[in-house]
Amino acid sequence: MLHIQNVEKSYRKSGLLAKRSEKVLHGVSFSCHDGECLGIIGESGSGKSTLGRLILGIEKPDHGAILLNGQPIAQRQVRRGQISAVFQDYTSSINPFFTVEQAIREPLDGDGRSRADHGRRVDELLEQVGLSPAYRTRYPHELSGGEAQRVCIARAVANRPRYIVLDEAISSLDVRVQVQVLHLLQELQSVYGMGYIFITHDIQAAAYMCDRMIIFRKGQIVETIDTDRLREVQSDYARTLLGATIII
Amino acid sequence: MKIWKKGSMDKTGSLSLLVVIGVIMAGLFAPLLAPHDPLAVQMSLRYAGPSWEYLLGNDQLGRCILSRLIYGIRPSVLAVLVVLLFSVLIGAVLGFAAGYFRGRIDTWIMRICDVVLSFPGYVMTLAIVGILGVGLENILIAFVLTKWAWFARVIRTSVLQYTEQDYIRFARATGMRHGQIIRRHVIPVTFADIAVVASSSIGAMILQISGFSFLGLGIQAPQAEWGMMLNEAREVMFTRPEMMLPPGMAIVIVVSAFHFLADSLQVALDPRLRQSGVQHDRQPEHKEVPVRL
Ligand SMILES: Nc1ncnc2c1ncn2[C@@H]1O[C@H](COP(=O)(O)OP(=O)(O)OP(=O)(O)O)[C@@H](O)[C@H]1O
Ligand SMILES: [Mg+2]
């Protein structure tokens, strides 16, 4: 279980004369079960990526706690092998000096298996994300956006983590590739059974992927709803969000 | 390192590497290589032109210019490299700490750098030499003490722009150690920037050392040093302009070899530049920051 308990976060903004701090997250609490796909939907600037970084333990919350199976996620050993991530910007997601193989091997490091085992695992992963083993020696700048994002997904599932945070993972791909990647993510979930935290501003993609959705606005949770009961949303904000996409 | 294995250095780079290694070797083995005693005065050969015995001719005191050039490598090139090594090392450690961890460490390190950098370099060096006494070693210590801050600053800036990259976020999220992240992800991508700044400060340092020698604070008079040789040639600039050539060319060749080397290292290390770098040779002045897409 992943528990997010009353998390708050502010950033210091240095203004012209004085420094003031701006609160980005206001007491956010929720939890995510193993194997669940939880959507976090909100407009730009609502603090979704900030929340994602906190869940990944890259930054620490000012107040509150984020616990993975009861242990604080900020500790490196707690995260190791348990949590992973796919980011929006595929151009900066892979070290430009690394080949595809080196990138995918990275999370496998130090799991006690041999290099040959890792090599086989890389082949298996490439096949699972629909790329041929010939991609092993490519550099990131030689990949298209969709291919790069597939490599990032292969890397994220490589060490079979418990949870993956997907921060706008499909937003910068074109629509046809978006659908393919969504399918791929669903397939991988059925193989590995990990939980997804699917951060997006695209309510349609979220409705397609997620079991449960959190509507997020200005650093606060507006509403949490099961996807099956999406039509029954209570809050006005969620209705406008939903309405906007249905018209389109 | 992996560049040698791949053998992906271009021709200019390999040639520069040869020049650099050759010069360093010549400096180390100067007593074996120099045809004459660099200090032996022979007034009968004053300003003599090149001959088989004295390949580059003789200076105003009839000393062998070639031998003086070879001995001059020690203070001019080897000493500068040692200074560079130490100041880049200190600068890199502090710059990496500041740029990677940021927050309070960053603030402290940068404030200290500000203090060091707020004094003009020459004044600081003079003050330190004033305290430690005259001599090449003290000039070198003073250089390290004044130059590290500048390197720390440049390296921090370079590191800062990479720590925000998603591949570093990914590495941190999956629980990789900070040391390992720096070694794997930060050092390789910043290495090219560091090599370029380091190589571009070599020329300035050679001339600064000679500047201090001219003031009588560094190398003392009869000893050979390139900047000082240039200075001695300056006195007869209009009557014997050819005297400027040997030390001048030596400085130009060494400085450009380091520049070219840094440049081809950058190309050889970066897979994005490697393919295009082979086809068209790049200009040495053209310092290309790795393409960020
Ligand atoms: N490192 C930071 N320092 C200062 N302010 C920040 C930082 N990160 C985020 N913010 C601020 O926090 C707010 C929320 O940013 P965040 O990136 O979390 O939004 P988001 O919901 O992910 O938006 P988008 O959909 O555009 O990605 C923004 O106002 C942003 O300016
Ligand atoms: Mg975001």
Tab-separated table of C-alpha atoms in Angstrom, chain A residues 23-141:
chain	number	residue	atom	x	y	z
A	23	LYS	CA	1.924	26.778	-1.225
A	24	VAL	CA	1.595	24.247	-4.022
A	25	LEU	CA	0.019	21.357	-2.117
A	26	HIS	CA	-2.514	21.826	0.678
A	27	GLY	CA	-2.955	18.804	2.914
A	28	VAL	CA	-3.316	16.060	0.301
A	29	SER	CA	-4.245	12.573	1.558
A	30	PHE	CA	-5.066	9.420	-0.346
A	31	SER	CA	-3.837	5.896	-0.758
A	32	CYS	CA	-3.183	3.555	-3.637
A	33	HIS	CA	-3.603	-0.205	-3.447
A	34	ASP	CA	-1.199	-2.684	-4.952
A	35	GLY	CA	-2.096	-3.305	-8.563
A	36	GLU	CA	-4.483	-0.402	-8.775
A	37	CYS	CA	-4.411	2.238	-11.484
A	38	LEU	CA	-5.046	5.551	-9.824
A	39	GLY	CA	-5.515	8.637	-11.965
A	40	ILE	CA	-4.632	12.123	-10.804
A	41	ILE	CA	-6.335	14.637	-13.040
A	42	GLY	CA	-5.968	18.366	-12.896
A	43	GLU	CA	-5.262	21.409	-14.950
A	44	SER	CA	-1.829	22.851	-15.624
A	45	GLY	CA	-0.134	24.264	-12.557
A	46	SER	CA	-2.364	22.431	-10.091
A	47	GLY	CA	0.655	20.724	-8.510
A	48	LYS	CA	0.366	17.265	-10.061
A	49	SER	CA	4.030	16.966	-10.986
A	50	THR	CA	5.022	18.268	-7.574
A	51	LEU	CA	2.938	15.520	-5.998
A	52	GLY	CA	4.574	13.028	-8.358
A	53	ARG	CA	8.049	14.109	-7.293
A	54	LEU	CA	7.077	13.752	-3.650
A	55	ILE	CA	5.741	10.240	-4.247
A	56	LEU	CA	9.006	9.357	-5.984
A	57	GLY	CA	10.917	10.557	-2.936
A	58	ILE	CA	12.946	13.013	-5.010
A	59	GLU	CA	11.677	15.875	-2.876
A	60	LYS	CA	10.485	15.847	0.699
A	61	PRO	CA	7.120	17.222	1.827
A	62	ASP	CA	7.081	20.118	4.299
A	63	HIS	CA	4.416	18.388	6.368
A	64	GLY	CA	2.787	15.012	6.306
A	65	ALA	CA	4.147	11.657	5.284
A	66	ILE	CA	4.343	9.373	2.277
A	67	LEU	CA	4.590	5.748	3.281
A	68	LEU	CA	5.184	2.632	1.228
A	69	ASN	CA	4.081	-0.395	3.253
A	70	GLY	CA	4.391	1.712	6.369
A	71	GLN	CA	7.907	2.970	5.720
A	72	PRO	CA	8.824	6.505	4.636
A	73	ILE	CA	9.417	6.702	0.902
A	74	ALA	CA	12.066	9.385	1.364
A	75	GLN	CA	14.485	6.629	2.389
A	76	ARG	CA	16.456	5.290	-0.511
A	77	GLN	CA	16.324	1.668	0.614
A	78	VAL	CA	12.534	1.790	0.837
A	79	ARG	CA	12.262	2.933	-2.768
A	80	ARG	CA	14.869	0.599	-4.175
A	81	GLY	CA	13.176	-1.878	-6.513
A	82	GLN	CA	9.728	-0.796	-5.317
A	83	ILE	CA	8.955	2.371	-7.216
A	84	SER	CA	9.712	3.656	-10.652
A	85	ALA	CA	8.721	6.421	-13.028
A	86	VAL	CA	7.980	7.468	-16.593
A	87	PHE	CA	8.142	11.175	-17.359
A	88	GLN	CA	6.596	13.388	-19.967
A	89	ASP	CA	9.715	14.703	-21.639
A	90	TYR	CA	11.183	11.695	-23.398
A	91	THR	CA	14.083	13.781	-24.748
A	92	SER	CA	15.544	14.245	-21.270
A	93	SER	CA	14.402	10.928	-19.827
A	94	ILE	CA	17.358	8.943	-21.112
A	95	ASN	CA	20.947	9.981	-20.584
A	96	PRO	CA	22.115	11.123	-24.055
A	97	PHE	CA	25.413	9.260	-23.541
A	98	PHE	CA	23.688	5.941	-22.852
A	99	THR	CA	22.570	3.359	-25.354
A	100	VAL	CA	19.099	1.889	-25.038
A	101	GLU	CA	20.607	-1.212	-23.470
A	102	GLN	CA	22.604	0.747	-20.883
A	103	ALA	CA	19.512	2.750	-19.996
A	104	ILE	CA	17.351	-0.329	-19.467
A	105	ARG	CA	20.081	-2.102	-17.499
A	106	GLU	CA	20.375	0.728	-15.037
A	107	PRO	CA	17.601	-0.287	-12.610
A	108	LEU	CA	18.728	-3.931	-12.840
A	109	ASP	CA	22.101	-3.047	-11.345
A	110	GLY	CA	22.929	-4.684	-8.062
A	111	ASP	CA	20.080	-7.214	-7.962
A	112	GLY	CA	22.634	-10.021	-7.682
A	113	ARG	CA	22.041	-11.551	-11.103
A	114	SER	CA	24.718	-11.974	-13.749
A	115	ARG	CA	25.375	-9.691	-16.713
A	116	ALA	CA	24.179	-12.383	-19.086
A	117	ASP	CA	20.881	-12.605	-17.185
A	118	HIS	CA	20.520	-8.856	-17.493
A	119	GLY	CA	21.232	-9.074	-21.210
A	120	ARG	CA	18.436	-11.598	-21.659
A	121	ARG	CA	16.128	-9.457	-19.560
A	122	VAL	CA	16.850	-6.449	-21.804
A	123	ASP	CA	15.863	-8.486	-24.862
A	124	GLU	CA	12.716	-9.693	-23.165
A	125	LEU	CA	11.754	-6.166	-22.110
A	126	LEU	CA	12.386	-4.734	-25.569
A	127	GLU	CA	10.142	-7.386	-27.008
A	128	GLN	CA	7.451	-6.676	-24.421
A	129	VAL	CA	7.364	-2.989	-25.355
A	130	GLY	CA	7.307	-3.853	-29.051
A	131	LEU	CA	10.845	-2.987	-30.084
A	132	SER	CA	13.272	-5.301	-31.833
A	133	PRO	CA	16.543	-6.281	-30.092
A	134	ALA	CA	18.339	-4.250	-32.768
A	135	TYR	CA	17.443	-1.156	-30.744
A	136	ARG	CA	19.879	-2.146	-28.003
A	137	THR	CA	22.763	-0.199	-29.460
A	138	ARG	CA	20.822	2.917	-30.413
A	139	TYR	CA	21.318	6.242	-28.696
A	140	PRO	CA	18.313	8.284	-27.511
A	141	HIS	CA	18.711	10.896	-30.240
